[in-house]
PDB file of C-alpha atoms in Angstrom:
ATOM      1  CA  UNK A   1     -33.015 -78.440   6.639  1.00  0.00           C
ATOM      2  CA  UNK A   2     -35.282 -79.812   3.976  1.00  0.00           C
ATOM      3  CA  UNK A   3     -37.301 -82.903   4.828  1.00  0.00           C
ATOM      4  CA  UNK A   4     -40.051 -85.174   3.536  1.00  0.00           C
ATOM      5  CA  UNK A   5     -42.614 -87.009   5.648  1.00  0.00           C
ATOM      6  CA  UNK A   6     -44.838 -89.676   4.165  1.00  0.00           C
ATOM      7  CA  UNK A   7     -47.419 -91.903   5.740  1.00  0.00           C
ATOM      8  CA  UNK A   8     -46.202 -95.119   7.245  1.00  0.00           C
ATOM      9  CA  UNK A   9     -47.167 -98.402   5.752  1.00  0.00           C
ATOM     10  CA  UNK A  10     -47.874-101.013   5.007  1.00  0.00           C
ATOM     11  CA  UNK A  11     -51.035-100.079   3.186  1.00  0.00           C
ATOM     12  CA  UNK A  12     -53.228-103.001   2.156  1.00  0.00           C
ATOM     13  CA  UNK A  13     -56.075-102.528  -0.315  1.00  0.00           C
ATOM     14  CA  UNK A  14     -58.374-104.630  -2.404  1.00  0.00           C
ATOM     15  CA  UNK A  15     -58.230-104.403  -6.169  1.00  0.00           C
ATOM     16  CA  UNK A  16     -60.142-101.409  -7.581  1.00  0.00           C
ATOM     17  CA  UNK A  17     -59.983 -99.515  -4.279  1.00  0.00           C
ATOM     18  CA  UNK A  18     -59.023 -95.836  -4.113  1.00  0.00           C
ATOM     19  CA  UNK A  19     -55.467 -95.096  -3.032  1.00  0.00           C
ATOM     20  CA  UNK A  20     -54.052 -92.103  -1.200  1.00  0.00           C
ATOM     21  CA  UNK A  21     -50.510 -91.954   0.130  1.00  0.00           C
ATOM     22  CA  UNK A  22     -49.835 -88.756   2.030  1.00  0.00           C
ATOM     23  CA  UNK A  23     -46.639 -86.774   1.616  1.00  0.00           C
ATOM     24  CA  UNK A  24     -45.750 -83.459   3.238  1.00  0.00           C
ATOM     25  CA  UNK A  25     -42.519 -81.537   3.014  1.00  0.00           C
ATOM     26  CA  UNK A  26     -40.451 -78.818   4.618  1.00  0.00           C
ATOM     27  CA  UNK A  27     -38.200 -76.825   2.320  1.00  0.00           C
ATOM     28  CA  UNK A  28     -36.837 -73.371   1.696  1.00  0.00           C
ATOM     29  CA  UNK A  29     -38.458 -71.728  -1.281  1.00  0.00           C
ATOM     30  CA  UNK A  30     -40.180 -73.814  -3.919  1.00  0.00           C
ATOM     31  CA  UNK A  31     -38.751 -77.298  -4.316  1.00  0.00           C
ATOM     32  CA  UNK A  32     -39.471 -79.722  -7.104  1.00  0.00           C
ATOM     33  CA  UNK A  33     -41.403 -82.781  -5.956  1.00  0.00           C
ATOM     34  CA  UNK A  34     -41.266 -86.384  -7.103  1.00  0.00           C
ATOM     35  CA  UNK A  35     -42.884 -89.753  -6.568  1.00  0.00           C
ATOM     36  CA  UNK A  36     -40.797 -92.841  -7.216  1.00  0.00           C
ATOM     37  CA  UNK A  37     -41.958 -96.462  -7.229  1.00  0.00           C
ATOM     38  CA  UNK A  38     -39.939 -99.574  -6.419  1.00  0.00           C
ATOM     39  CA  UNK A  39     -41.375-102.893  -7.580  1.00  0.00           C
ATOM     40  CA  UNK A  40     -40.190-106.052  -5.802  1.00  0.00           C
ATOM     41  CA  UNK A  41     -36.604-106.898  -6.646  1.00  0.00           C
ATOM     42  CA  UNK A  42     -36.035-103.776  -8.717  1.00  0.00           C
ATOM     43  CA  UNK A  43     -34.524-100.335  -8.419  1.00  0.00           C
ATOM     44  CA  UNK A  44     -36.554 -97.154  -8.192  1.00  0.00           C
ATOM     45  CA  UNK A  45     -38.423 -95.678 -11.138  1.00  0.00           C
ATOM     46  CA  UNK A  46     -39.669 -92.137 -11.480  1.00  0.00           C
ATOM     47  CA  UNK A  47     -43.471 -92.241 -11.339  1.00  0.00           C
ATOM     48  CA  UNK A  48     -44.329 -88.556 -11.647  1.00  0.00           C
ATOM     49  CA  UNK A  49     -43.081 -85.099 -10.790  1.00  0.00           C
ATOM     50  CA  UNK A  50     -44.177 -81.473 -10.341  1.00  0.00           C
ATOM     51  CA  UNK A  51     -41.902 -78.465 -10.407  1.00  0.00           C
ATOM     52  CA  UNK A  52     -44.108 -75.575  -9.305  1.00  0.00           C
ATOM     53  CA  UNK A  53     -47.140 -74.829  -7.168  1.00  0.00           C
ATOM     54  CA  UNK A  54     -50.485 -76.191  -8.449  1.00  0.00           C
ATOM     55  CA  UNK A  55     -48.756 -78.427 -10.995  1.00  0.00           C
ATOM     56  CA  UNK A  56     -50.295 -81.873 -11.279  1.00  0.00           C
ATOM     57  CA  UNK A  57     -48.046 -84.772 -12.146  1.00  0.00           C
ATOM     58  CA  UNK A  58     -49.640 -87.882 -13.589  1.00  0.00           C
ATOM     59  CA  UNK A  59     -48.593 -91.265 -14.926  1.00  0.00           C
ATOM     60  CA  UNK A  60     -50.075 -94.782 -15.146  1.00  0.00           C
ATOM     61  CA  UNK A  61     -53.317 -93.578 -13.520  1.00  0.00           C
ATOM     62  CA  UNK A  62     -51.498 -92.030 -10.563  1.00  0.00           C
ATOM     63  CA  UNK A  63     -51.768 -88.319  -9.806  1.00  0.00           C
ATOM     64  CA  UNK A  64     -50.270 -85.867  -7.341  1.00  0.00           C
ATOM     65  CA  UNK A  65     -50.808 -82.118  -7.038  1.00  0.00           C
ATOM     66  CA  UNK A  66     -48.178 -79.709  -5.698  1.00  0.00           C
ATOM     67  CA  UNK A  67     -49.972 -77.847  -2.892  1.00  0.00           C
ATOM     68  CA  UNK A  68     -47.862 -74.964  -1.639  1.00  0.00           C
ATOM     69  CA  UNK A  69     -50.401 -73.816   0.951  1.00  0.00           C
ATOM     70  CA  UNK A  70     -50.375 -77.182   2.703  1.00  0.00           C
ATOM     71  CA  UNK A  71     -46.825 -78.158   1.666  1.00  0.00           C
ATOM     72  CA  UNK A  72     -48.156 -81.460   0.411  1.00  0.00           C
ATOM     73  CA  UNK A  73     -47.836 -83.761  -2.600  1.00  0.00           C
ATOM     74  CA  UNK A  74     -50.239 -86.632  -1.925  1.00  0.00           C
ATOM     75  CA  UNK A  75     -50.271 -89.570  -4.327  1.00  0.00           C
ATOM     76  CA  UNK A  76     -53.670 -90.814  -5.525  1.00  0.00           C
ATOM     77  CA  UNK A  77     -55.054 -93.465  -7.813  1.00  0.00           C
ATOM     78  CA  UNK A  78     -58.710 -94.072  -8.446  1.00  0.00           C
ATOM     79  CA  UNK A  79     -58.601 -97.840  -8.891  1.00  0.00           C
ATOM     80  CA  UNK A  80     -55.556 -99.844  -7.885  1.00  0.00           C
ATOM     81  CA  UNK A  81     -54.487-103.129  -9.435  1.00  0.00           C
ATOM     82  CA  UNK A  82     -52.498-106.044  -8.046  1.00  0.00           C
ATOM     83  CA  UNK A  83     -49.620-104.921 -10.248  1.00  0.00           C
ATOM     84  CA  UNK A  84     -49.432-101.644  -8.280  1.00  0.00           C
ATOM     85  CA  UNK A  85     -48.073-103.522  -5.269  1.00  0.00           C
ATOM     86  CA  UNK A  86     -44.770-101.813  -4.593  1.00  0.00           C
ATOM     87  CA  UNK A  87     -43.000 -99.343  -2.323  1.00  0.00           C
ATOM     88  CA  UNK A  88     -43.674 -95.672  -3.086  1.00  0.00           C
ATOM     89  CA  UNK A  89     -41.209 -92.902  -2.210  1.00  0.00           C
ATOM     90  CA  UNK A  90     -41.876 -89.183  -2.066  1.00  0.00           C
ATOM     91  CA  UNK A  91     -38.852 -86.921  -2.636  1.00  0.00           C
ATOM     92  CA  UNK A  92     -37.868 -83.313  -3.262  1.00  0.00           C
ATOM     93  CA  UNK A  93     -35.033 -81.281  -4.697  1.00  0.00           C
ATOM     94  CA  UNK A  94     -34.687 -77.915  -3.004  1.00  0.00           C
ATOM     95  CA  UNK A  95     -34.052 -74.669  -4.805  1.00  0.00           C
ATOM     96  CA  UNK A  96     -31.508 -73.323  -2.361  1.00  0.00           C
ATOM     97  CA  UNK A  97     -27.868 -74.308  -2.241  1.00  0.00           C
ATOM     98  CA  UNK A  98     -26.894 -77.686  -3.626  1.00  0.00           C
ATOM     99  CA  UNK A  99     -29.781 -78.838  -5.776  1.00  0.00           C
ATOM    100  CA  UNK A 100     -28.287 -82.078  -6.984  1.00  0.00           C
ATOM    101  CA  UNK A 101     -29.430 -84.184  -4.052  1.00  0.00           C
ATOM    102  CA  UNK A 102     -32.867 -85.655  -3.559  1.00  0.00           C
ATOM    103  CA  UNK A 103     -34.353 -85.545  -0.068  1.00  0.00           C
ATOM    104  CA  UNK A 104     -36.326 -88.746   0.474  1.00  0.00           C
ATOM    105  CA  UNK A 105     -39.267 -89.896   2.504  1.00  0.00           C
ATOM    106  CA  UNK A 106     -38.968 -93.325   4.113  1.00  0.00           C
ATOM    107  CA  UNK A 107     -41.259 -95.053   1.648  1.00  0.00           C
ATOM    108  CA  UNK A 108     -44.740 -96.534   1.916  1.00  0.00           C
ATOM    109  CA  UNK A 109     -45.330-100.165   1.101  1.00  0.00           C
ATOM    110  CA  UNK A 110     -48.542-100.934  -0.790  1.00  0.00           C
ATOM    111  CA  UNK A 111     -50.029-104.405  -1.124  1.00  0.00           C
ATOM    112  CA  UNK A 112     -53.058-104.869  -3.380  1.00  0.00           C
ATOM    113  CA  UNK A 113     -55.050-108.065  -2.984  1.00  0.00           C
ATOM    114  CA  UNK A 114     -57.162-109.599  -5.759  1.00  0.00           C
TER     115      UNK A 114
ATOM    116  CA  UNK B   1     -34.017 -95.625 -23.254  1.00  0.00           C
ATOM    117  CA  UNK B   2     -32.267 -94.637 -20.056  1.00  0.00           C
ATOM    118  CA  UNK B   3     -30.035 -97.345 -18.643  1.00  0.00           C
ATOM    119  CA  UNK B   4     -28.121 -97.601 -15.379  1.00  0.00           C
ATOM    120  CA  UNK B   5     -26.370-100.927 -14.962  1.00  0.00           C
ATOM    121  CA  UNK B   6     -24.971-102.286 -11.732  1.00  0.00           C
ATOM    122  CA  UNK B   7     -22.427-105.041 -12.151  1.00  0.00           C
ATOM    123  CA  UNK B   8     -23.959-107.558  -9.736  1.00  0.00           C
ATOM    124  CA  UNK B   9     -27.468-108.240  -8.454  1.00  0.00           C
ATOM    125  CA  UNK B  10     -26.230-110.329  -5.537  1.00  0.00           C
ATOM    126  CA  UNK B  11     -22.828-110.400  -3.889  1.00  0.00           C
ATOM    127  CA  UNK B  12     -21.475-112.252  -0.868  1.00  0.00           C
ATOM    128  CA  UNK B  13     -18.182-111.203   0.690  1.00  0.00           C
ATOM    129  CA  UNK B  14     -16.299-111.786   3.908  1.00  0.00           C
ATOM    130  CA  UNK B  15     -15.504-109.386   6.721  1.00  0.00           C
ATOM    131  CA  UNK B  16     -12.327-107.435   6.037  1.00  0.00           C
ATOM    132  CA  UNK B  17     -12.414-107.873   2.263  1.00  0.00           C
ATOM    133  CA  UNK B  18     -12.127-104.906  -0.069  1.00  0.00           C
ATOM    134  CA  UNK B  19     -15.319-104.793  -2.117  1.00  0.00           C
ATOM    135  CA  UNK B  20     -15.973-102.985  -5.385  1.00  0.00           C
ATOM    136  CA  UNK B  21     -19.458-102.174  -6.656  1.00  0.00           C
ATOM    137  CA  UNK B  22     -19.592-100.893 -10.208  1.00  0.00           C
ATOM    138  CA  UNK B  23     -22.181 -98.725 -11.897  1.00  0.00           C
ATOM    139  CA  UNK B  24     -22.356 -97.661 -15.533  1.00  0.00           C
ATOM    140  CA  UNK B  25     -24.802 -95.288 -17.195  1.00  0.00           C
ATOM    141  CA  UNK B  26     -25.288 -94.775 -20.914  1.00  0.00           C
ATOM    142  CA  UNK B  27     -27.104 -91.444 -20.806  1.00  0.00           C
ATOM    143  CA  UNK B  28     -24.139 -89.049 -20.669  1.00  0.00           C
ATOM    144  CA  UNK B  29     -25.329 -87.846 -17.250  1.00  0.00           C
ATOM    145  CA  UNK B  30     -23.099 -85.543 -15.241  1.00  0.00           C
ATOM    146  CA  UNK B  31     -24.332 -86.577 -11.788  1.00  0.00           C
ATOM    147  CA  UNK B  32     -24.020 -90.022 -10.263  1.00  0.00           C
ATOM    148  CA  UNK B  33     -25.035 -91.252  -6.823  1.00  0.00           C
ATOM    149  CA  UNK B  34     -24.610 -94.210  -4.496  1.00  0.00           C
ATOM    150  CA  UNK B  35     -27.284 -95.021  -1.915  1.00  0.00           C
ATOM    151  CA  UNK B  36     -27.875 -97.796   0.514  1.00  0.00           C
ATOM    152  CA  UNK B  37     -31.382 -98.961   1.327  1.00  0.00           C
ATOM    153  CA  UNK B  38     -32.243-100.595   4.631  1.00  0.00           C
ATOM    154  CA  UNK B  39     -35.647-101.553   6.071  1.00  0.00           C
ATOM    155  CA  UNK B  40     -37.144 -98.714   8.073  1.00  0.00           C
ATOM    156  CA  UNK B  41     -34.383 -96.300   7.089  1.00  0.00           C
ATOM    157  CA  UNK B  42     -35.314 -95.569   3.486  1.00  0.00           C
ATOM    158  CA  UNK B  43     -32.597 -94.439   1.086  1.00  0.00           C
ATOM    159  CA  UNK B  44     -29.450 -92.914   2.491  1.00  0.00           C
ATOM    160  CA  UNK B  45     -26.916 -91.151   0.297  1.00  0.00           C
ATOM    161  CA  UNK B  46     -23.359 -92.423   0.628  1.00  0.00           C
ATOM    162  CA  UNK B  47     -21.483 -90.385  -1.993  1.00  0.00           C
ATOM    163  CA  UNK B  48     -22.226 -88.522  -5.163  1.00  0.00           C
ATOM    164  CA  UNK B  49     -20.240 -87.134  -8.050  1.00  0.00           C
ATOM    165  CA  UNK B  50     -21.113 -84.209 -10.304  1.00  0.00           C
ATOM    166  CA  UNK B  51     -18.204 -84.552 -12.706  1.00  0.00           C
ATOM    167  CA  UNK B  52     -15.333 -86.827 -13.591  1.00  0.00           C
ATOM    168  CA  UNK B  53     -12.851 -87.096 -10.713  1.00  0.00           C
ATOM    169  CA  UNK B  54     -15.159 -85.021  -8.499  1.00  0.00           C
ATOM    170  CA  UNK B  55     -16.926 -86.442  -5.460  1.00  0.00           C
ATOM    171  CA  UNK B  56     -18.847 -85.239  -2.463  1.00  0.00           C
ATOM    172  CA  UNK B  57     -19.769 -86.997   0.746  1.00  0.00           C
ATOM    173  CA  UNK B  58     -23.368 -87.812   1.338  1.00  0.00           C
ATOM    174  CA  UNK B  59     -25.027 -88.524   4.644  1.00  0.00           C
ATOM    175  CA  UNK B  60     -23.209 -91.753   5.546  1.00  0.00           C
ATOM    176  CA  UNK B  61     -19.763 -91.855   3.864  1.00  0.00           C
ATOM    177  CA  UNK B  62     -17.903 -93.592   6.690  1.00  0.00           C
ATOM    178  CA  UNK B  63     -16.365 -96.875   5.627  1.00  0.00           C
ATOM    179  CA  UNK B  64     -16.824 -96.140   1.927  1.00  0.00           C
ATOM    180  CA  UNK B  65     -14.931 -94.447  -0.866  1.00  0.00           C
ATOM    181  CA  UNK B  66     -15.737 -93.817  -4.525  1.00  0.00           C
ATOM    182  CA  UNK B  67     -14.012 -93.452  -7.836  1.00  0.00           C
ATOM    183  CA  UNK B  68     -15.090 -91.705 -11.013  1.00  0.00           C
ATOM    184  CA  UNK B  69     -12.403 -91.897 -13.647  1.00  0.00           C
ATOM    185  CA  UNK B  70     -14.818 -91.802 -16.596  1.00  0.00           C
ATOM    186  CA  UNK B  71     -18.091 -89.970 -16.971  1.00  0.00           C
ATOM    187  CA  UNK B  72     -20.156 -93.119 -17.436  1.00  0.00           C
ATOM    188  CA  UNK B  73     -18.729 -95.146 -14.535  1.00  0.00           C
ATOM    189  CA  UNK B  74     -19.022 -94.623 -10.781  1.00  0.00           C
ATOM    190  CA  UNK B  75     -17.535 -97.171  -8.410  1.00  0.00           C
ATOM    191  CA  UNK B  76     -18.285 -97.661  -4.732  1.00  0.00           C
ATOM    192  CA  UNK B  77     -15.529 -99.183  -2.620  1.00  0.00           C
ATOM    193  CA  UNK B  78     -15.851-100.778   0.786  1.00  0.00           C
ATOM    194  CA  UNK B  79     -12.296-100.498   2.057  1.00  0.00           C
ATOM    195  CA  UNK B  80     -12.656-103.222   4.699  1.00  0.00           C
ATOM    196  CA  UNK B  81     -16.089-104.763   4.638  1.00  0.00           C
ATOM    197  CA  UNK B  82     -17.973-105.179   7.889  1.00  0.00           C
ATOM    198  CA  UNK B  83     -21.223-106.979   8.688  1.00  0.00           C
ATOM    199  CA  UNK B  84     -23.056-103.684   9.236  1.00  0.00           C
ATOM    200  CA  UNK B  85     -22.502-102.911   5.553  1.00  0.00           C
ATOM    201  CA  UNK B  86     -24.813-105.736   4.552  1.00  0.00           C
ATOM    202  CA  UNK B  87     -27.460-103.892   2.597  1.00  0.00           C
ATOM    203  CA  UNK B  88     -29.062-103.123  -0.754  1.00  0.00           C
ATOM    204  CA  UNK B  89     -26.914-100.671  -2.719  1.00  0.00           C
ATOM    205  CA  UNK B  90     -28.497 -98.501  -5.394  1.00  0.00           C
ATOM    206  CA  UNK B  91     -26.740 -96.437  -8.024  1.00  0.00           C
ATOM    207  CA  UNK B  92     -28.418 -93.497  -9.776  1.00  0.00           C
ATOM    208  CA  UNK B  93     -27.579 -90.826 -12.300  1.00  0.00           C
ATOM    209  CA  UNK B  94     -29.053 -87.530 -13.442  1.00  0.00           C
ATOM    210  CA  UNK B  95     -28.419 -84.596 -15.714  1.00  0.00           C
ATOM    211  CA  UNK B  96     -26.724 -81.538 -14.265  1.00  0.00           C
ATOM    212  CA  UNK B  97     -29.629 -79.180 -14.915  1.00  0.00           C
ATOM    213  CA  UNK B  98     -31.919 -78.046 -12.119  1.00  0.00           C
ATOM    214  CA  UNK B  99     -34.760 -80.332 -11.039  1.00  0.00           C
ATOM    215  CA  UNK B 100     -33.721 -83.329 -13.074  1.00  0.00           C
ATOM    216  CA  UNK B 101     -34.949 -86.709 -11.823  1.00  0.00           C
ATOM    217  CA  UNK B 102     -32.564 -89.489 -10.940  1.00  0.00           C
ATOM    218  CA  UNK B 103     -32.515 -92.762 -12.852  1.00  0.00           C
ATOM    219  CA  UNK B 104     -31.739 -95.916 -10.910  1.00  0.00           C
ATOM    220  CA  UNK B 105     -30.106 -99.259 -11.494  1.00  0.00           C
ATOM    221  CA  UNK B 106     -31.696-102.465 -10.215  1.00  0.00           C
ATOM    222  CA  UNK B 107     -29.515-102.563  -7.110  1.00  0.00           C
ATOM    223  CA  UNK B 108     -26.901-104.884  -5.646  1.00  0.00           C
ATOM    224  CA  UNK B 109     -27.837-106.916  -2.598  1.00  0.00           C
ATOM    225  CA  UNK B 110     -24.565-107.241  -0.682  1.00  0.00           C
ATOM    226  CA  UNK B 111     -24.093-109.669   2.176  1.00  0.00           C
ATOM    227  CA  UNK B 112     -21.007-109.469   4.374  1.00  0.00           C
ATOM    228  CA  UNK B 113     -20.380-112.663   6.334  1.00  0.00           C
TER     229      UNK B 113
END
């Protein structure tokens, strides 16, 4: 079945460092891909998405490119801030069968120090 | 703006009690979901509903039931609460169309003593 694998955390960075959180997937056909963010004490928020190969999703300085050849959707940010400290989830919706359900990665915790 | 509201942020109940968690969305979304979130296990889908009075089991439905009598409201019911149901519970909703993202509430942290 469909699955999402993302790098384990926690990731600890200094402010203004470059961030990469790896995400790879297994799915039939061409899924849609998402990154969600969960700030402390809150629910999840959609950060960005991409629905077809080579699409780049971007929001709040974060970017991720849908790479069909490597089945990846890595999250990047050029210069992180303390306020980016959160848990980041990669997810997909498959094209086959029931496409209402998101398939989730386990989440990667990011801590940014001043 | 999109709004999913969960009735309680924190809830403490006793073993054996019947527990109701309520979720309301104001976006006229067809789909609604209940997840639980546990450290190291990520998000696990309990139940979802794609229409009023319709429901489907997710990955871990045992010990839970749901109710969707109105489009905007989706209730999660713990029939007889047990300590292993202590968790963070998250409600979400989405439009019926393909590839639509889910919108989440702030979660209910439930403790079963």
